[in-house]
Amino acid sequence: MKNKTTKMDIANILKEKSEVIALSLVTYQFQLRPKEWARYGKTGIEVSLRDARYLLDYLYESIVANDPQILVNYSLWADELFKGLKLPENTMLETLECLKVTISREFPELHHKASQVIDESLMALRTNQKHLLTSNTITPLNEQANQYIELLLNGNRHEALQFINQLSNQGVAVKDIYLEIFQAAQYQIGQLWLQSKISVAKEHYCTAVTQQAMSMLYPKIFTTQRKGLSFVAACVGNELHEIGVRMVADFFEMDGWDTYYLGANTPTDSIVKAANERNADLLGLSIALPIHRSILKDVIEQIKPKLPPKTKIIIGGYALNQASVNPNWFGAHAYAPDALKAVEVGNTLAA
């Protein structure tokens, strides 16, 4: 049996048996520290099972893509989250070790490939690698970004919108506001949630205000001279993290493209319909969660034969920025890590 077939067989077994493995993993982990985990009760078991399913989804994607970094990034992220939640020390490290034992005992046919991937994450945690989300980039609008973030965190929606409006009226370019203020705010607020310093409700509130601020700037975005090119953008699968791809669509609009943004959680048939109705030159598809990589690949396989002959597909999103990307593997024509690069690549594809 060839390696590629073996890899897919292993991934498919893992997906098929994920519920059994998750239950065995949580049971084993609770048995190791019964007193420590008992205080979380039934709710703790349910949450642990949910987290185990997430972990197995990331392991699956790592095996399918032959890229351990997908699981490494998730493990580092989860480790930081668990520390913020004040869970027992080294919870993520212990979880990965228990997963290796569980698979070895109950599914030995998965052990070799799964262990290779899991070991990469264990090494990252043991060597205390810095989380890839960390960013200390200094920009000309750092001070203004901090002011905006403070307004958001204090719940001052009107003041935050007024602040952005003032910056725009003072001549700050919309692109700079997007990249150096909105993007910085999304990152910082996400980190605060990750560290359990703000609630999910607060994080959602801040995102909603930023989306409102983006809409407020639209009159200046839509004044650009048109190029006669059409761009359709969407989040695939059940993705709800839409602000990034919305920014990309706005950058295309600022570059003179006619854009049609479909939003989050877009059904496949809606993507096909929009691309044909708009006679799209470019279709942008985004995912934020690495566990949706396979879904993105499947969606492209389904829609590609139904698109206008001229339509090119470009992919992006946080999930793809965290590991290696081969657009051909997804069936796409190109990949772009950010909005600026997406416009550059889009213009090249449409030339």
Tab-separated table of C-alpha atoms in Angstrom:
chain	number	residue	atom	x	y	z
A	1	MET	CA	0.000	0.000	0.000
A	2	LYS	CA	1.407	3.401	-0.969
A	3	ASN	CA	2.106	6.078	1.636
A	4	LYS	CA	-0.551	8.452	0.338
A	5	THR	CA	-3.249	5.791	0.563
A	6	THR	CA	-2.051	4.780	4.015
A	7	LYS	CA	-2.181	8.362	5.180
A	8	MET	CA	-5.752	8.816	4.006
A	9	ASP	CA	-6.818	5.461	5.415
A	10	ILE	CA	-5.408	6.448	8.784
A	11	ALA	CA	-7.122	9.842	8.644
A	12	ASN	CA	-10.448	8.248	7.741
A	13	ILE	CA	-10.221	5.716	10.574
A	14	LEU	CA	-9.428	8.557	12.953
A	15	LYS	CA	-12.481	10.495	11.769
A	16	GLU	CA	-14.730	7.437	11.961
A	17	LYS	CA	-13.582	6.466	15.458
A	18	SER	CA	-13.216	10.009	16.852
A	19	GLU	CA	-16.115	9.732	19.306
A	20	VAL	CA	-14.780	6.461	20.751
A	21	ILE	CA	-11.257	7.885	21.013
A	22	ALA	CA	-12.538	11.101	22.656
A	23	LEU	CA	-14.442	9.139	25.301
A	24	SER	CA	-11.472	6.865	25.987
A	25	LEU	CA	-9.127	9.850	26.210
A	26	VAL	CA	-11.260	11.751	28.725
A	27	THR	CA	-11.891	8.612	30.793
A	28	TYR	CA	-8.179	7.849	30.966
A	29	GLN	CA	-7.245	11.427	31.817
A	30	PHE	CA	-9.829	11.637	34.617
A	31	GLN	CA	-8.606	8.323	36.020
A	32	LEU	CA	-5.076	9.693	36.320
A	33	ARG	CA	-6.181	12.594	38.523
A	34	PRO	CA	-9.594	11.632	39.933
A	35	LYS	CA	-9.619	14.112	42.823
A	36	GLU	CA	-8.373	17.005	40.745
A	37	TRP	CA	-10.923	16.527	37.980
A	38	ALA	CA	-13.840	15.477	40.211
A	39	ARG	CA	-14.450	19.087	41.268
A	40	TYR	CA	-15.571	19.951	37.726
A	41	GLY	CA	-18.417	17.408	37.887
A	42	LYS	CA	-20.606	16.361	34.979
A	43	THR	CA	-20.133	19.692	33.221
A	44	GLY	CA	-16.384	19.159	33.304
A	45	ILE	CA	-16.753	15.806	31.549
A	46	GLU	CA	-18.964	17.305	28.844
A	47	VAL	CA	-16.569	20.197	28.238
A	48	SER	CA	-13.591	17.821	28.203
A	49	LEU	CA	-15.310	15.642	25.598
A	50	ARG	CA	-15.968	18.704	23.463
A	51	ASP	CA	-12.311	19.730	23.723
A	52	ALA	CA	-11.187	16.177	22.893
A	53	ARG	CA	-13.277	16.262	19.715
A	54	TYR	CA	-11.637	19.549	18.719
A	55	LEU	CA	-8.213	18.050	19.372
A	56	LEU	CA	-8.983	15.043	17.178
A	57	ASP	CA	-10.283	17.315	14.413
A	58	TYR	CA	-6.939	19.128	14.391
A	59	LEU	CA	-5.039	15.846	14.438
A	60	TYR	CA	-7.115	14.692	11.462
A	61	GLU	CA	-6.343	17.851	9.471
A	62	SER	CA	-2.631	17.551	10.297
A	63	ILE	CA	-2.548	14.007	8.948
A	64	VAL	CA	-4.573	14.811	5.814
A	65	ALA	CA	-2.402	17.847	5.001
A	66	ASN	CA	0.771	16.054	6.136
A	67	ASP	CA	1.521	19.144	8.221
A	68	PRO	CA	2.085	18.705	12.001
A	69	GLN	CA	2.152	22.481	12.409
A	70	ILE	CA	-1.656	22.540	12.283
A	71	LEU	CA	-1.825	20.551	15.527
A	72	VAL	CA	1.166	22.409	16.987
A	73	ASN	CA	-0.554	25.778	16.589
A	74	TYR	CA	-3.759	24.500	18.136
A	75	SER	CA	-1.886	22.929	21.053
A	76	LEU	CA	-0.044	26.159	21.820
A	77	TRP	CA	-3.291	28.114	21.572
A	78	ALA	CA	-5.183	25.669	23.800
A	79	ASP	CA	-2.350	25.640	26.330
A	80	GLU	CA	-2.612	29.402	26.679
A	81	LEU	CA	-6.393	29.188	26.962
A	82	PHE	CA	-6.244	26.498	29.669
A	83	LYS	CA	-3.775	28.571	31.668
A	84	GLY	CA	-6.151	31.526	31.485
A	85	LEU	CA	-8.976	29.296	32.744
A	86	LYS	CA	-6.793	28.198	35.695
A	87	LEU	CA	-7.020	24.509	34.791
A	88	PRO	CA	-4.510	22.092	36.381
A	89	GLU	CA	-0.926	22.796	35.393
A	90	ASN	CA	0.249	21.268	32.101
A	91	THR	CA	-3.294	20.207	31.134
A	92	MET	CA	-2.590	20.428	27.401
A	93	LEU	CA	0.705	18.567	27.691
A	94	GLU	CA	-0.944	15.801	29.691
A	95	THR	CA	-3.864	15.631	27.252
A	96	LEU	CA	-1.540	15.005	24.312
A	97	GLU	CA	0.403	12.366	26.241
A	98	CYS	CA	-2.851	10.637	27.191
A	99	LEU	CA	-3.997	10.768	23.577
A	100	LYS	CA	-0.849	8.945	22.477
A	101	VAL	CA	-1.429	6.223	25.071
A	102	THR	CA	-5.128	5.923	24.208
A	103	ILE	CA	-4.478	5.494	20.490
A	104	SER	CA	-1.626	3.061	21.111
A	105	ARG	CA	-3.776	0.864	23.356
A	106	GLU	CA	-7.036	0.862	21.436
A	107	PHE	CA	-6.136	1.697	17.819
A	108	PRO	CA	-2.584	0.475	17.180
A	109	GLU	CA	-3.037	0.873	13.410
A	110	LEU	CA	-3.174	4.654	13.979
A	111	HIS	CA	-0.322	4.810	16.453
A	112	HIS	CA	2.700	5.377	14.217
A	113	LYS	CA	1.346	8.228	12.097
A	114	ALA	CA	-0.608	9.859	14.919
A	115	SER	CA	2.393	9.745	17.261
A	116	GLN	CA	4.606	11.449	14.693
A	117	VAL	CA	2.205	14.379	14.585
A	118	ILE	CA	1.477	14.479	18.323
A	119	ASP	CA	5.193	14.408	19.170
A	120	GLU	CA	5.699	17.681	17.289
A	121	SER	CA	3.135	19.364	19.548
A	122	LEU	CA	4.611	17.818	22.682
A	123	MET	CA	8.027	19.164	21.721
A	124	ALA	CA	6.584	22.644	21.127
A	125	LEU	CA	4.935	22.670	24.558
A	126	ARG	CA	7.980	21.272	26.365
A	127	THR	CA	10.320	23.802	24.794
A	128	ASN	CA	7.881	26.588	25.595
A	129	GLN	CA	7.689	27.858	22.039
A	130	LYS	CA	6.169	31.279	21.705
A	131	HIS	CA	2.629	31.266	20.375
A	132	LEU	CA	2.516	32.159	16.684
A	133	LEU	CA	-0.230	34.698	17.329
A	134	THR	CA	2.170	36.944	19.226
A	135	SER	CA	2.807	40.189	17.417
A	136	ASN	CA	4.808	43.193	18.551
A	137	THR	CA	4.681	45.086	15.267
A	138	ILE	CA	5.039	48.832	15.714
A	139	THR	CA	3.025	50.933	13.264
A	140	PRO	CA	2.502	54.707	12.816
A	141	LEU	CA	-1.014	54.347	14.244
A	142	ASN	CA	-0.113	52.317	17.356
A	143	GLU	CA	-1.230	55.054	19.741
A	144	GLN	CA	-4.535	55.534	17.920
A	145	ALA	CA	-5.091	51.759	17.866
A	146	ASN	CA	-4.611	51.617	21.643
A	147	GLN	CA	-7.090	54.478	22.106
A	148	TYR	CA	-9.642	52.686	19.944
A	149	ILE	CA	-9.178	49.406	21.823
A	150	GLU	CA	-9.642	51.156	25.156
A	151	LEU	CA	-12.902	52.707	23.958
A	152	LEU	CA	-14.149	49.298	22.824
A	153	LEU	CA	-13.247	47.573	26.081
A	154	ASN	CA	-14.979	50.308	28.088
A	155	GLY	CA	-18.155	49.834	26.062
A	156	ASN	CA	-17.993	53.325	24.537
A	157	ARG	CA	-19.424	52.490	21.129
A	158	HIS	CA	-20.404	56.033	20.111
A	159	GLU	CA	-17.041	57.447	21.156
A	160	ALA	CA	-15.213	54.655	19.270
A	161	LEU	CA	-17.164	55.361	16.070
A	162	GLN	CA	-16.637	59.097	16.465
A	163	PHE	CA	-12.906	58.514	16.969
A	164	ILE	CA	-12.640	56.551	13.703
A	165	ASN	CA	-14.682	59.177	11.882
A	166	GLN	CA	-12.343	61.912	13.133
A	167	LEU	CA	-9.261	60.027	11.956
A	168	SER	CA	-10.795	59.608	8.518
A	169	ASN	CA	-11.759	63.289	8.322
A	170	GLN	CA	-8.205	64.208	9.317
A	171	GLY	CA	-6.929	62.430	6.225
A	172	VAL	CA	-5.891	59.036	7.592
A	173	ALA	CA	-6.298	56.577	4.720
A	174	VAL	CA	-9.047	53.990	5.024
A	175	LYS	CA	-6.534	51.227	4.262
A	176	ASP	CA	-4.363	52.366	7.171
A	177	ILE	CA	-7.343	52.448	9.516
A	178	TYR	CA	-8.231	48.902	8.480
A	179	LEU	CA	-4.721	47.462	8.770
A	180	GLU	CA	-3.294	49.379	11.709
A	181	ILE	CA	-6.371	49.970	13.886
A	182	PHE	CA	-9.126	47.456	13.105
A	183	GLN	CA	-6.752	44.535	12.548
A	184	ALA	CA	-4.710	45.420	15.644
A	185	ALA	CA	-7.890	45.681	17.708
A	186	GLN	CA	-9.160	42.280	16.577
A	187	TYR	CA	-5.844	40.687	17.494
A	188	GLN	CA	-5.564	42.352	20.907
A	189	ILE	CA	-9.166	41.627	21.877
A	190	GLY	CA	-8.778	38.021	20.790
A	191	GLN	CA	-5.725	37.706	23.022
A	192	LEU	CA	-7.597	39.165	25.998
A	193	TRP	CA	-10.379	36.618	25.518
A	194	LEU	CA	-7.829	33.829	25.184
A	195	GLN	CA	-6.315	34.841	28.527
A	196	SER	CA	-9.815	34.954	30.118
A	197	LYS	CA	-9.460	38.679	30.760
A	198	ILE	CA	-12.663	39.477	28.874
A	199	SER	CA	-15.824	37.479	28.235
A	200	VAL	CA	-17.057	36.038	24.947
A	201	ALA	CA	-19.865	38.612	25.060
A	202	LYS	CA	-17.333	41.446	25.306
A	203	GLU	CA	-15.301	39.992	22.438
A	204	HIS	CA	-18.429	39.791	20.271
A	205	TYR	CA	-19.401	43.347	21.230
A	206	CYS	CA	-16.008	44.707	20.192
A	207	THR	CA	-16.172	42.871	16.864
A	208	ALA	CA	-19.684	44.207	16.204
A	209	VAL	CA	-18.543	47.791	16.831
A	210	THR	CA	-15.614	47.355	14.442
A	211	GLN	CA	-17.961	46.009	11.768
A	212	GLN	CA	-20.145	49.075	12.305
A	213	ALA	CA	-17.087	51.315	11.992
A	214	MET	CA	-16.169	49.603	8.719
A	215	SER	CA	-19.668	50.251	7.360
A	216	MET	CA	-19.366	53.898	8.383
A	217	LEU	CA	-16.317	54.259	6.118
A	218	TYR	CA	-18.049	52.744	3.060
A	219	PRO	CA	-18.901	56.106	1.410
A	220	LYS	CA	-15.165	56.708	1.002
A	221	ILE	CA	-14.525	53.151	-0.203
A	222	PHE	CA	-17.103	53.232	-2.989
A	223	THR	CA	-15.807	56.456	-4.571
A	224	THR	CA	-12.913	54.684	-6.323
A	225	GLN	CA	-12.959	54.598	-10.145
A	226	ARG	CA	-14.260	51.229	-11.362
A	227	LYS	CA	-12.105	48.682	-13.217
A	228	GLY	CA	-14.891	46.568	-14.641
A	229	LEU	CA	-13.753	43.546	-12.615
A	230	SER	CA	-15.974	41.508	-10.294
A	231	PHE	CA	-14.989	39.900	-6.987
A	232	VAL	CA	-17.232	37.571	-4.960
A	233	ALA	CA	-16.164	36.688	-1.396
A	234	ALA	CA	-17.472	34.228	1.173
A	235	CYS	CA	-16.674	32.129	4.237
A	236	VAL	CA	-17.171	28.429	3.551
A	237	GLY	CA	-18.622	25.652	5.685
A	238	ASN	CA	-19.959	26.799	9.036
A	239	GLU	CA	-17.391	29.580	9.406
A	240	LEU	CA	-18.680	32.502	11.483
A	241	HIS	CA	-15.410	34.476	11.623
A	242	GLU	CA	-16.163	36.859	8.789
A	243	ILE	CA	-14.453	40.163	9.562
A	244	GLY	CA	-11.203	39.201	7.830
A	245	VAL	CA	-12.726	38.293	4.478
A	246	ARG	CA	-14.990	41.330	4.726
A	247	MET	CA	-11.852	43.474	4.979
A	248	VAL	CA	-10.469	41.721	1.895
A	249	ALA	CA	-13.645	42.505	-0.055
A	250	ASP	CA	-13.398	46.155	0.993
A	251	PHE	CA	-9.767	46.327	-0.195
A	252	PHE	CA	-10.860	45.054	-3.612
A	253	GLU	CA	-13.600	47.682	-3.625
A	254	MET	CA	-11.026	50.381	-2.828
A	255	ASP	CA	-8.961	49.090	-5.748
A	256	GLY	CA	-11.849	49.645	-8.154
A	257	TRP	CA	-13.368	46.154	-8.278
A	258	ASP	CA	-17.112	45.583	-8.024
A	259	THR	CA	-17.454	43.343	-4.988
A	260	TYR	CA	-20.194	41.078	-3.711
A	261	TYR	CA	-19.642	39.926	-0.141
A	262	LEU	CA	-21.743	36.911	0.822
A	263	GLY	CA	-20.808	36.791	4.513
A	264	ALA	CA	-20.357	34.002	7.013
A	265	ASN	CA	-21.501	30.383	6.769
A	266	THR	CA	-22.310	30.629	3.057
A	267	PRO	CA	-23.990	27.566	1.484
A	268	THR	CA	-22.196	26.100	-1.536
A	269	ASP	CA	-25.108	26.675	-3.919
A	270	SER	CA	-25.237	30.355	-2.910
A	271	ILE	CA	-21.559	30.747	-3.803
A	272	VAL	CA	-22.140	29.219	-7.235
A	273	LYS	CA	-25.243	31.338	-7.842
A	274	ALA	CA	-23.518	34.584	-6.876
A	275	ALA	CA	-20.410	33.856	-8.953
A	276	ASN	CA	-22.534	33.202	-12.044
A	277	GLU	CA	-24.915	36.124	-11.535
A	278	ARG	CA	-21.963	38.508	-11.081
A	279	ASN	CA	-19.905	36.813	-13.821
A	280	ALA	CA	-17.084	36.862	-11.274
A	281	ASP	CA	-13.519	37.376	-12.390
A	282	LEU	CA	-12.353	36.267	-8.957
A	283	LEU	CA	-13.894	34.198	-6.158
A	284	GLY	CA	-12.379	34.602	-2.700
A	285	LEU	CA	-12.975	31.846	-0.133
A	286	SER	CA	-11.890	32.136	3.483
A	287	ILE	CA	-11.598	29.911	6.539
A	288	ALA	CA	-10.551	30.923	10.050
A	289	LEU	CA	-10.389	27.496	11.688
A	290	PRO	CA	-7.806	24.937	10.484
A	291	ILE	CA	-10.310	22.125	11.063
A	292	HIS	CA	-12.177	23.510	8.036
A	293	ARG	CA	-9.300	22.983	5.598
A	294	SER	CA	-10.806	19.746	4.276
A	295	ILE	CA	-14.201	21.428	3.963
A	296	LEU	CA	-12.633	24.190	1.876
A	297	LYS	CA	-11.075	21.586	-0.416
A	298	ASP	CA	-14.400	19.764	-0.785
A	299	VAL	CA	-16.297	22.995	-1.516
A	300	ILE	CA	-13.862	23.975	-4.267
A	301	GLU	CA	-14.139	20.515	-5.837
A	302	GLN	CA	-17.939	20.853	-5.850
A	303	ILE	CA	-18.222	24.376	-7.217
A	304	LYS	CA	-15.345	24.580	-9.696
A	305	PRO	CA	-17.166	22.865	-12.615
A	306	LYS	CA	-20.182	25.152	-12.049
A	307	LEU	CA	-18.355	28.487	-12.131
A	308	PRO	CA	-17.984	30.786	-15.176
A	309	PRO	CA	-14.963	29.660	-17.251
A	310	LYS	CA	-13.059	32.868	-16.493
A	311	THR	CA	-13.498	32.728	-12.701
A	312	LYS	CA	-10.313	32.235	-10.718
A	313	ILE	CA	-10.357	31.090	-7.082
A	314	ILE	CA	-8.202	32.678	-4.406
A	315	ILE	CA	-8.114	31.339	-0.832
A	316	GLY	CA	-7.052	32.836	2.481
A	317	GLY	CA	-7.914	33.345	6.115
A	318	TYR	CA	-6.304	32.876	9.495
A	319	ALA	CA	-6.429	29.083	9.236
A	320	LEU	CA	-4.274	29.059	6.120
A	321	ASN	CA	-1.789	31.587	7.493
A	322	GLN	CA	-0.843	29.261	10.343
A	323	ALA	CA	0.573	26.412	8.255
A	324	SER	CA	1.973	25.666	4.833
A	325	VAL	CA	-0.392	26.271	1.926
A	326	ASN	CA	-0.402	24.655	-1.499
A	327	PRO	CA	-3.281	26.232	-3.470
A	328	ASN	CA	-3.225	23.340	-5.930
A	329	TRP	CA	-4.016	20.870	-3.133
A	330	PHE	CA	-7.206	22.813	-2.434
A	331	GLY	CA	-8.003	23.164	-6.123
A	332	ALA	CA	-7.538	26.944	-5.977
A	333	HIS	CA	-5.588	29.164	-8.359
A	334	ALA	CA	-3.831	31.194	-5.663
A	335	TYR	CA	-3.443	31.938	-1.963
A	336	ALA	CA	-2.954	35.305	-0.264
A	337	PRO	CA	-2.008	35.856	3.405
A	338	ASP	CA	-3.638	39.291	3.736
A	339	ALA	CA	-5.838	41.859	2.021
A	340	LEU	CA	-3.017	43.785	0.344
A	341	LYS	CA	-1.526	40.649	-1.170
A	342	ALA	CA	-4.982	39.401	-2.201
A	343	VAL	CA	-5.570	42.523	-4.309
A	344	GLU	CA	-2.128	42.210	-5.871
A	345	VAL	CA	-2.675	38.538	-6.723
A	346	GLY	CA	-6.229	39.216	-7.902
A	347	ASN	CA	-5.096	41.826	-10.381
A	348	THR	CA	-2.462	39.453	-11.722
A	349	LEU	CA	-4.984	36.633	-12.167
A	350	ALA	CA	-7.448	38.936	-13.906
A	351	ALA	CA	-4.869	40.427	-16.278
